[in-house]
Amino acid sequence: MKFFIDTADTAEIRELASTGLLDGVTTNPSLIAKSGRDFIEVIEEICEIVPGPVSAEVAATDHETMLAEGKRLARIAPNIAVKVPLTPDGLKTCKVLSGEGTMVNVTLCFSPGQAILAAKAGASFVSPFVGRLDDISTPGMELIADICQIYSQYPDFETEVLVASIRHPMHVIEAARMGAHVATMPGSVIRQLFSHPLTDKGLAAFLADWAKTGQSILGKDGAKDDKKAPSRGQG
Ligand code: E4P
């Protein structure tokens, strides 16, 4: 399962990319507004930090302008995924851009029927919003189960299910159980995935016992001891 971070905060992207566990980034107009930065400039910077897909969303709603915006965004870097809304004009734009070899992320998907349309339009990703469905008392994860099941019936569908609007680690775990390809989430949720109180407790106990031994794995000279180790194959 791929992990994308859902933010336009480049400091946070750098921090989590340094773990080697980040496969891509999603942004949207609200996240760009929150960053307070120039859209093109911030997307350029993100594309340099993360080699995987970086979603940048069009702002127009008519096909012609969406297409022009999508082409402008696609020129930023080869790892751009142009994000278009799940509307007739959005899907029309998706079909053209996908046909030209540009990755497209079809966003604001709230039903299995919409997800089928996104796949037929050649989207690289479809983004069903689970948290926003939960917010209106409709089980978001049921939509993911439906889409994964439907897509599995059609091996010619190349669209990846990108679970979006994730609010907590259970959304991620359930999405993984269902075989969703990607989860995009805020940095806070990625950090929550690392944490378990028993990990903290166990580590504290191990460190306390290790201190009692008075030993150091690297020895008094620290990492310099590495140089003395015989290299493999020299007997
Ligand atoms: C995904 O691409 C969207 O940017 C995002 O997941 C929306 O999340 P929200 O519902 O928390 O705003």
XYZ file of N, CA and C and ligand atoms in Angstrom:
717
model
N 0.845 -1.198 0.000
C 0.000 0.000 0.000
C 0.886 1.256 0.000
N 0.515 2.205 -0.858
C 1.309 3.441 -0.913
C 0.752 4.467 0.082
N 1.679 5.224 0.673
C 1.294 6.299 1.597
C 1.592 7.644 0.959
N 0.567 8.467 0.827
C 0.739 9.851 0.381
C 0.447 10.752 1.577
N 1.081 11.919 1.593
C 0.742 12.896 2.632
C -0.152 13.960 2.002
N -1.171 14.359 2.756
C -2.177 15.299 2.260
C -1.885 16.666 2.874
N -0.984 17.399 2.255
C -0.591 18.706 2.791
C 0.190 19.494 1.744
N 0.269 20.822 1.965
C 1.150 21.646 1.128
C 2.232 22.262 2.005
N 2.406 21.714 3.192
C 3.417 22.200 4.133
C 4.745 21.492 3.808
N 5.642 22.216 3.155
C 6.871 21.561 2.658
C 7.791 21.111 3.794
N 7.747 21.792 4.937
C 8.596 21.371 6.060
C 8.132 19.993 6.542
N 6.821 19.829 6.634
C 6.283 18.540 7.081
C 6.551 17.448 6.034
N 6.451 17.818 4.760
C 6.709 16.838 3.696
C 8.167 16.376 3.779
N 9.094 17.342 3.946
C 10.528 16.991 4.063
C 10.765 16.056 5.228
N 10.144 16.383 6.370
C 10.355 15.585 7.588
C 9.893 14.139 7.352
N 8.702 13.962 6.787
C 8.191 12.598 6.615
C 8.837 11.885 5.431
N 9.267 12.647 4.428
C 9.957 12.014 3.280
C 11.287 11.426 3.743
N 11.884 12.019 4.783
C 13.185 11.530 5.255
C 13.076 10.129 5.862
N 11.874 9.671 6.169
C 11.706 8.310 6.699
C 11.817 7.279 5.577
N 11.680 7.740 4.338
C 11.707 6.818 3.194
C 10.382 6.090 3.021
N 9.372 6.502 3.775
C 8.089 5.787 3.734
C 7.005 6.535 2.965
N 7.389 7.675 2.407
C 6.397 8.514 1.711
C 6.455 8.252 0.205
N 5.302 7.913 -0.376
C 5.281 7.572 -1.799
C 4.728 8.681 -2.675
N 4.128 9.702 -2.092
C 3.553 10.772 -2.904
C 2.899 11.821 -2.026
N 2.325 12.829 -2.679
C 1.718 13.963 -1.971
C 0.401 14.325 -2.671
N -0.601 14.678 -1.879
C -1.818 15.268 -2.463
C -2.000 16.660 -1.872
N -2.465 17.573 -2.725
C -2.824 18.911 -2.250
C -4.218 19.217 -2.791
N -4.801 20.259 -2.290
C -6.065 20.757 -2.843
C -6.069 22.266 -2.628
N -7.014 22.986 -3.222
C -6.997 24.450 -3.089
C -7.047 24.929 -1.638
N -7.735 24.191 -0.763
C -7.809 24.602 0.645
C -6.432 24.477 1.298
N -5.711 23.405 0.972
C -4.377 23.206 1.566
C -3.383 24.242 1.034
N -3.552 24.629 -0.255
C -2.673 25.670 -0.831
C -2.951 26.997 -0.116
N -4.244 27.298 0.081
C -4.603 28.542 0.777
C -4.020 28.552 2.186
N -4.073 27.390 2.858
C -3.547 27.281 4.227
C -2.033 27.535 4.260
N -1.339 27.107 3.188
C 0.130 27.287 3.150
C 0.492 28.769 3.020
N -0.418 29.551 2.446
C -0.166 30.984 2.252
C 0.861 31.253 1.163
N 1.198 30.218 0.367
C 2.268 30.375 -0.628
C 1.727 30.402 -2.053
N 2.589 30.806 -2.983
C 2.245 30.799 -4.405
C 2.065 29.344 -4.858
N 0.951 29.067 -5.533
C 0.598 27.689 -5.914
C 1.710 27.004 -6.715
N 2.091 27.619 -7.834
C 3.082 26.982 -8.722
C 4.406 26.766 -7.988
N 4.796 27.778 -7.225
C 6.076 27.696 -6.505
C 6.080 26.549 -5.487
N 5.001 26.423 -4.742
C 4.966 25.383 -3.709
C 4.901 23.991 -4.345
N 4.171 23.860 -5.450
C 4.083 22.555 -6.121
C 5.450 22.172 -6.709
N 6.150 23.169 -7.277
C 7.506 22.902 -7.802
C 8.400 22.362 -6.696
N 8.324 22.996 -5.528
C 9.174 22.572 -4.407
C 8.812 21.151 -3.953
N 7.516 20.872 -3.883
C 7.081 19.529 -3.450
C 7.575 18.461 -4.427
N 7.474 18.767 -5.736
C 7.909 17.804 -6.759
C 9.406 17.501 -6.655
N 10.169 18.466 -6.133
C 11.609 18.212 -5.962
C 11.876 17.367 -4.729
N 11.002 17.473 -3.730
C 11.227 16.713 -2.484
C 10.831 15.243 -2.661
N 9.674 15.026 -3.303
C 9.120 13.666 -3.407
C 9.094 13.233 -4.870
N 9.767 12.123 -5.202
C 9.758 11.683 -6.604
C 8.434 11.059 -7.058
N 7.610 10.626 -6.105
C 6.331 9.991 -6.453
C 5.297 11.008 -6.893
N 4.081 10.543 -7.209
C 3.039 11.437 -7.709
C 2.705 12.587 -6.746
N 2.592 13.781 -7.300
C 2.213 14.979 -6.534
C 0.940 15.534 -7.169
N -0.169 15.474 -6.440
C -1.443 15.947 -7.000
C -1.571 17.459 -6.858
N -1.869 18.113 -7.983
C -2.091 19.560 -8.009
C -3.432 19.774 -8.709
N -4.321 20.504 -8.047
C -5.716 20.573 -8.511
C -5.998 21.793 -9.386
N -6.770 21.567 -10.441
C -7.203 22.685 -11.289
C -8.215 23.525 -10.502
N -8.380 24.790 -10.945
C -9.318 25.667 -10.237
C -10.556 25.972 -11.075
N -10.473 25.701 -12.386
C -11.611 25.986 -13.271
C -12.656 24.876 -13.174
N -13.837 25.151 -13.702
C -14.872 24.113 -13.710
C -15.326 23.761 -15.135
N -14.893 24.546 -16.138
C -15.257 24.213 -17.520
C -14.095 23.472 -18.178
N -14.437 22.571 -19.095
C -13.449 21.676 -19.698
C -12.260 22.406 -20.315
N -12.566 23.427 -21.108
C -11.482 24.108 -21.839
C -10.437 24.721 -20.905
N -10.932 25.426 -19.887
C -9.994 26.071 -18.952
C -9.302 25.032 -18.075
N -10.063 24.001 -17.691
C -9.459 22.916 -16.889
C -8.313 22.278 -17.654
N -8.535 22.067 -18.946
C -7.511 21.426 -19.773
C -6.261 22.307 -19.856
N -6.490 23.611 -20.058
C -5.348 24.535 -20.129
C -4.600 24.555 -18.796
N -5.351 24.597 -17.696
C -4.711 24.590 -16.367
C -3.973 23.275 -16.132
N -4.611 22.174 -16.526
C -3.992 20.857 -16.345
C -2.677 20.755 -17.100
N -2.663 21.278 -18.328
C -1.436 21.227 -19.141
C -0.346 22.084 -18.498
N -0.745 23.247 -17.955
C 0.223 24.129 -17.278
C 0.830 23.396 -16.066
N -0.054 22.756 -15.297
C 0.425 22.055 -14.099
C 1.316 20.874 -14.483
N 0.942 20.153 -15.533
C 1.719 18.978 -15.957
C 3.136 19.353 -16.380
N 3.305 20.607 -16.833
C 4.652 21.046 -17.265
C 5.594 21.276 -16.081
N 5.036 21.336 -14.869
C 5.886 21.616 -13.699
C 6.930 20.516 -13.509
N 6.481 19.258 -13.603
C 7.412 18.132 -13.387
C 6.750 16.855 -13.886
N 7.545 15.839 -14.198
C 6.953 14.583 -14.705
C 6.129 13.841 -13.660
N 6.345 14.167 -12.371
C 5.590 13.442 -11.331
C 4.294 14.145 -10.900
N 3.859 15.110 -11.701
C 2.581 15.779 -11.400
C 1.409 14.864 -11.758
N 0.436 14.791 -10.840
C -0.859 14.169 -11.161
C -1.860 15.322 -11.124
N -2.427 15.629 -12.269
C -3.393 16.737 -12.321
C -4.678 16.268 -11.641
N -5.144 17.085 -10.688
C -6.353 16.710 -9.950
C -7.550 17.438 -10.555
N -8.574 16.677 -10.913
C -9.789 17.276 -11.468
C -10.990 16.789 -10.668
N -12.021 17.632 -10.552
C -13.204 17.198 -9.795
C -14.041 16.195 -10.586
N -14.787 15.374 -9.855
C -15.617 14.367 -10.511
C -16.915 14.991 -11.027
N -16.763 15.694 -12.148
C -17.896 16.319 -12.841
C -17.781 15.890 -14.306
N -18.825 16.094 -15.117
C -18.694 15.745 -16.537
C -17.500 16.448 -17.185
N -17.315 17.739 -16.915
C -16.175 18.454 -17.504
C -14.849 17.928 -16.959
N -14.851 17.587 -15.689
C -13.635 17.046 -15.068
C -13.242 15.730 -15.716
N -14.230 14.862 -15.955
C -13.932 13.550 -16.546
C -13.518 13.687 -18.012
N -14.128 14.660 -18.688
C -13.752 14.923 -20.086
C -12.275 15.363 -20.129
N -11.916 16.210 -19.192
C -10.531 16.692 -19.097
C -9.597 15.533 -18.734
N -10.059 14.670 -17.845
C -9.272 13.496 -17.425
C -8.964 12.622 -18.635
N -9.977 12.391 -19.444
C -9.824 11.530 -20.633
C -8.738 12.099 -21.557
N -8.769 13.403 -21.789
C -7.784 14.010 -22.710
C -6.386 13.952 -22.104
N -6.251 14.394 -20.840
C -4.924 14.432 -20.225
C -4.344 13.025 -20.093
N -5.171 12.068 -19.685
C -4.693 10.682 -19.551
C -4.223 10.162 -20.905
N -4.981 10.495 -21.939
C -4.617 10.066 -23.303
C -3.277 10.637 -23.743
N -2.912 11.778 -23.172
C -1.622 12.402 -23.525
C -0.500 11.925 -22.614
N -0.833 10.997 -21.693
C 0.203 10.423 -20.830
C 0.404 11.160 -19.515
N -0.514 12.081 -19.186
C -0.415 12.791 -17.900
C -1.205 12.026 -16.843
N -0.627 11.894 -15.645
C -1.364 11.251 -14.547
C -2.504 12.176 -14.113
N -3.675 11.595 -13.876
C -4.819 12.385 -13.413
C -5.412 11.726 -12.160
N -5.679 12.566 -11.171
C -6.341 12.135 -9.940
C -7.743 12.741 -9.952
N -8.763 11.890 -10.049
C -10.141 12.383 -10.045
C -10.624 12.450 -8.592
N -10.921 13.671 -8.174
C -11.187 13.901 -6.752
C -12.677 14.147 -6.472
N -13.003 14.182 -5.177
C -14.380 14.408 -4.720
C -15.309 13.297 -5.214
N -14.865 12.044 -5.019
C -15.674 10.883 -5.391
C -16.440 10.419 -4.153
N -17.747 10.291 -4.303
C -18.580 9.910 -3.159
C -19.504 8.726 -3.461
N -19.370 8.106 -4.649
C -20.236 6.954 -4.931
C -19.512 5.970 -5.842
N -19.916 4.684 -5.792
C -19.278 3.681 -6.655
C -19.492 4.011 -8.136
N -20.643 4.556 -8.472
C -20.905 4.907 -9.874
C -19.908 5.945 -10.365
N -19.625 6.928 -9.533
C -18.641 7.953 -9.915
C -17.261 7.312 -10.116
N -16.940 6.326 -9.267
C -15.625 5.669 -9.370
C -15.510 4.880 -10.672
N -16.620 4.291 -11.118
C -16.605 3.557 -12.395
C -16.321 4.552 -13.535
N -16.978 5.711 -13.465
C -16.764 6.729 -14.511
C -15.301 7.185 -14.545
N -14.701 7.365 -13.368
C -13.301 7.813 -13.307
C -12.388 6.780 -13.973
N -12.657 5.507 -13.718
C -11.836 4.451 -14.331
C -12.020 4.453 -15.844
N -13.269 4.606 -16.291
C -13.526 4.639 -17.735
C -12.861 5.847 -18.397
N -12.682 6.931 -17.625
C -12.036 8.136 -18.180
C -10.511 8.019 -18.155
N -10.007 6.874 -17.660
C -8.551 6.631 -17.707
C -7.774 7.281 -16.578
N -8.464 7.595 -15.463
C -7.765 8.228 -14.332
C -6.660 7.318 -13.794
N -5.568 7.922 -13.360
C -4.525 7.146 -12.672
C -4.985 6.847 -11.246
N -5.706 7.818 -10.659
C -6.198 7.659 -9.284
C -7.638 8.155 -9.201
N -8.431 7.499 -8.333
C -9.732 8.055 -7.972
C -9.681 8.283 -6.460
N -10.172 9.449 -6.028
C -10.097 9.793 -4.599
C -11.467 9.806 -3.933
N -11.884 8.674 -3.338
C -13.102 8.670 -2.534
C -12.787 9.273 -1.160
N -13.659 10.169 -0.685
C -13.438 10.909 0.572
C -14.164 10.215 1.726
N -13.467 9.414 2.488
C -14.145 8.644 3.542
C -14.588 9.500 4.738
N -13.712 10.399 5.184
C -14.034 11.204 6.369
C -15.258 12.083 6.168
N -15.352 12.661 4.958
C -16.494 13.567 4.720
C -17.808 12.793 4.650
N -17.748 11.492 4.239
C -18.964 10.666 4.270
C -19.302 10.337 5.724
N -18.277 9.939 6.501
C -18.515 9.659 7.928
C -19.162 10.873 8.608
N -18.684 12.063 8.211
C -19.201 13.307 8.820
C -20.706 13.464 8.633
N -21.250 12.864 7.551
C -22.710 12.988 7.346
C -23.412 11.646 7.638
N -22.788 10.887 8.550
C -23.372 9.613 9.025
C -23.579 8.591 7.921
N -22.665 8.572 6.953
C -22.682 7.558 5.890
C -21.323 6.864 5.960
N -21.304 5.523 6.135
C -20.017 4.850 6.357
C -19.059 4.966 5.166
N -18.034 5.788 5.328
C -17.070 6.033 4.252
C -16.357 4.785 3.791
N -16.030 3.895 4.736
C -15.245 2.718 4.346
C -16.055 1.738 3.504
N -17.385 1.814 3.601
C -18.207 0.935 2.737
C -18.024 1.323 1.275
N -17.808 2.610 1.035
C -17.563 3.055 -0.345
C -16.243 2.455 -0.860
N -15.232 2.423 -0.005
C -13.935 1.866 -0.426
C -14.093 0.374 -0.744
N -14.819 -0.341 0.127
C -15.039 -1.774 -0.106
C -15.736 -1.986 -1.447
N -16.747 -1.174 -1.730
C -17.495 -1.285 -2.990
C -16.586 -1.045 -4.194
N -15.817 0.042 -4.128
C -14.976 0.390 -5.291
C -13.910 -0.690 -5.516
N -13.278 -1.147 -4.428
C -12.236 -2.181 -4.575
C -12.840 -3.444 -5.194
N -14.042 -3.793 -4.740
C -14.696 -5.011 -5.249
C -15.044 -4.851 -6.736
N -15.589 -3.704 -7.086
C -15.981 -3.457 -8.485
C -14.743 -3.437 -9.389
N -13.720 -2.696 -8.985
C -12.511 -2.597 -9.824
C -11.880 -3.987 -10.023
N -11.971 -4.843 -8.984
C -11.329 -6.159 -9.101
C -12.001 -7.029 -10.174
N -13.237 -6.660 -10.554
C -13.937 -7.420 -11.603
C -13.429 -7.072 -13.002
N -12.721 -5.957 -13.099
C -12.308 -5.452 -14.417
C -10.796 -5.221 -14.467
N -10.034 -6.265 -14.782
C -8.569 -6.144 -14.773
C -8.060 -5.066 -15.734
N -8.886 -4.659 -16.707
C -8.418 -3.604 -17.629
C -8.519 -2.208 -17.002
N -9.206 -2.069 -15.867
C -9.215 -0.779 -15.151
C -7.835 -0.580 -14.529
N -7.188 0.515 -14.882
C -5.851 0.741 -14.332
C -5.859 1.780 -13.211
N -7.030 2.271 -12.885
C -7.161 3.329 -11.876
C -6.875 2.788 -10.474
N -6.052 3.521 -9.718
C -5.753 3.120 -8.346
C -6.720 3.809 -7.378
N -7.165 3.047 -6.383
C -8.066 3.592 -5.367
C -7.215 4.342 -4.333
N -7.400 5.662 -4.298
C -6.623 6.544 -3.413
C -7.569 7.016 -2.300
N -7.489 6.368 -1.172
C -8.422 6.687 -0.084
C -8.054 8.055 0.502
N -9.023 8.967 0.458
C -8.758 10.353 0.861
C -9.686 10.767 2.000
N -9.416 11.938 2.542
C -10.185 12.471 3.670
C -10.103 11.516 4.863
N -8.894 11.006 5.054
C -8.640 10.077 6.167
C -8.510 10.871 7.459
N -9.155 10.372 8.506
C -9.148 11.109 9.775
C -8.327 10.428 10.875
N -8.126 9.090 10.753
C -7.443 8.369 11.851
C -6.829 7.065 11.315
N -5.939 6.432 12.095
C -5.255 5.217 11.621
C -6.191 4.072 11.243
N -7.365 3.949 11.899
C -8.260 2.836 11.546
C -8.744 2.933 10.102
N -8.908 4.158 9.598
C -9.255 4.318 8.174
C -8.173 3.688 7.302
N -6.917 3.899 7.686
C -5.793 3.385 6.887
C -5.753 1.856 6.952
N -5.918 1.328 8.159
C -5.840 -0.130 8.342
C -6.986 -0.822 7.602
N -8.170 -0.282 7.724
C -9.316 -0.877 7.008
C -9.122 -0.785 5.496
N -8.583 0.339 5.033
C -8.332 0.500 3.594
C -7.314 -0.539 3.120
N -6.306 -0.808 3.939
C -5.302 -1.819 3.579
C -5.935 -3.205 3.535
N -6.805 -3.502 4.510
C -7.509 -4.806 4.508
C -8.306 -4.994 3.225
N -8.863 -3.900 2.728
C -9.704 -3.972 1.526
C -8.883 -3.996 0.244
N -7.585 -3.772 0.374
C -6.712 -3.815 -0.808
C -6.663 -2.507 -1.573
N -7.039 -1.389 -0.933
C -6.916 -0.088 -1.609
C -5.431 0.165 -1.905
N -5.180 0.795 -3.054
C -3.780 0.960 -3.484
C -3.027 2.028 -2.693
N -3.730 3.129 -2.363
C -3.068 4.295 -1.769
C -3.930 4.869 -0.646
N -3.262 5.388 0.380
C -3.971 6.163 1.408
C -3.287 7.513 1.483
N -4.071 8.585 1.379
C -3.480 9.912 1.586
C -4.015 10.456 2.895
N -3.107 10.979 3.688
C -3.516 11.379 5.047
C -2.669 12.533 5.550
N -3.194 13.246 6.556
C -2.389 14.312 7.154
C -1.181 13.699 7.865
N -0.136 14.506 8.044
C 1.066 14.026 8.742
C 0.743 13.488 10.124
N -0.257 14.097 10.777
C -0.605 13.656 12.140
C -1.036 12.188 12.142
N -1.742 11.747 11.098
C -2.192 10.348 11.051
C -0.994 9.423 10.782
N -0.066 9.866 9.930
C 1.134 9.043 9.683
C 1.894 8.874 11.006
N 2.024 9.968 11.751
C 2.751 9.882 13.036
C 2.010 8.961 14.001
N 0.676 9.000 13.998
C -0.098 8.111 14.881
C 0.156 6.641 14.540
N 0.364 6.356 13.226
C 0.593 4.969 12.821
C 1.877 4.405 13.434
N 2.859 5.285 13.676
C 4.120 4.822 14.270
C 3.946 4.430 15.738
N 2.960 5.042 16.399
C 2.916 4.993 17.864
C 2.158 3.820 18.445
N 2.720 3.266 19.527
C 1.981 2.326 20.366
C 2.551 2.454 21.767
N 1.693 2.567 22.792
C 2.220 2.746 24.153
C 3.129 1.596 24.590
N 2.852 0.368 24.095
C 3.698 -0.767 24.507
C 5.078 -0.689 23.855
N 5.162 -0.045 22.676
C 6.478 0.166 22.053
C 7.287 1.113 22.943
N 6.659 2.200 23.384
C 7.349 3.190 24.231
C 7.774 2.556 25.561
N 6.851 1.796 26.155
C 7.124 1.174 27.451
C 8.246 0.129 27.314
N 8.132 -0.691 26.272
C 9.144 -1.745 26.062
C 10.514 -1.151 25.810
N 10.563 -0.094 25.014
C 11.848 0.534 24.685
C 12.473 1.148 25.933
N 11.639 1.777 26.774
C 12.160 2.397 28.005
C 12.793 1.325 28.893
N 12.130 0.163 28.990
C 12.662 -0.921 29.831
C 13.963 -1.467 29.250
N 14.011 -1.668 27.938
C 15.241 -2.180 27.306
C 16.397 -1.212 27.515
N 16.109 0.089 27.368
C 17.183 1.088 27.513
C 17.698 1.139 28.949
N 16.772 0.992 29.900
C 17.185 1.018 31.311
C 18.081 -0.184 31.610
N 17.699 -1.365 31.113
C 18.504 -2.578 31.361
C 19.840 -2.497 30.635
N 19.821 -1.932 29.424
C 21.067 -1.801 28.658
C 22.053 -0.886 29.393
N 21.524 0.189 29.984
C 22.389 1.131 30.711
C 23.098 0.415 31.861
N 22.407 -0.560 32.482
C 23.009 -1.293 33.607
C 24.224 -2.105 33.167
N 24.283 -2.505 31.902
C 25.425 -3.320 31.430
C 26.681 -2.457 31.276
N 26.522 -1.163 31.169
C 27.669 -0.256 31.002
C 28.352 -0.420 29.653
N 27.747 -1.125 28.721
C 28.393 -1.381 27.422
C 28.010 -0.337 26.365
N 28.833 -0.304 25.277
C 28.505 0.543 24.126
C 28.734 -0.277 22.862
N 27.745 -0.370 22.020
C 27.878 -1.204 20.805
C 28.995 -0.683 19.910
N 29.140 0.619 19.860
C 30.162 1.209 18.972
C 31.516 1.345 19.660
N 31.621 0.989 20.929
C 32.890 1.088 21.649
C 33.223 2.529 21.971
N 34.362 2.717 22.664
C 34.730 4.070 23.113
C 35.007 5.004 21.943
N 35.557 4.427 20.816
C 35.893 5.275 19.669
C 34.714 5.508 18.748
N 33.548 5.033 19.139
C 32.363 5.255 18.320
C 32.449 4.565 16.974
N 31.881 5.182 15.965
C 31.755 4.555 14.642
C 33.098 4.309 13.981
N 34.179 4.927 14.509
C 35.496 4.751 13.874
C 35.883 3.280 13.831
N 35.371 2.485 14.810
C 35.678 1.049 14.869
C 35.265 0.332 13.598
N 34.306 0.894 12.864
C 33.820 0.288 11.614
C 34.968 -0.001 10.666
N 35.917 0.945 10.624
C 37.007 0.855 9.644
C 37.886 -0.365 9.895
N 37.894 -0.867 11.150
C 38.758 -2.003 11.477
C 38.132 -3.327 11.044
N 36.822 -3.316 10.801
C 36.144 -4.571 10.468
C 36.610 -5.078 9.104
N 36.967 -6.409 9.017
C 37.387 -6.933 7.716
C 36.219 -6.894 6.740
N 36.512 -6.544 5.480
C 35.414 -6.498 4.528
C 35.079 -7.910 4.070
N 33.823 -8.092 3.646
C 33.360 -9.418 3.203
C 34.225 -9.926 2.064
N 34.465 -11.251 2.081
C 35.188 -11.858 0.951
C 36.693 -11.847 1.150
N 37.164 -11.164 2.273
C 38.621 -11.143 2.488
C 39.050 -12.224 3.461
N 38.182 -13.119 3.743
C 38.541 -14.263 4.546
C 38.305 -14.109 6.001
C -7.490 14.461 -0.925
O -6.883 14.519 -1.964
C -8.069 15.619 -0.244
O -7.151 16.679 -0.373
C -8.260 15.410 1.222
O -8.013 14.081 1.600
C -9.503 15.999 1.778
O -9.524 15.753 3.154
P -10.502 16.538 4.155
O -11.866 15.968 4.003
O -9.916 16.245 5.506
O -10.423 17.988 3.782
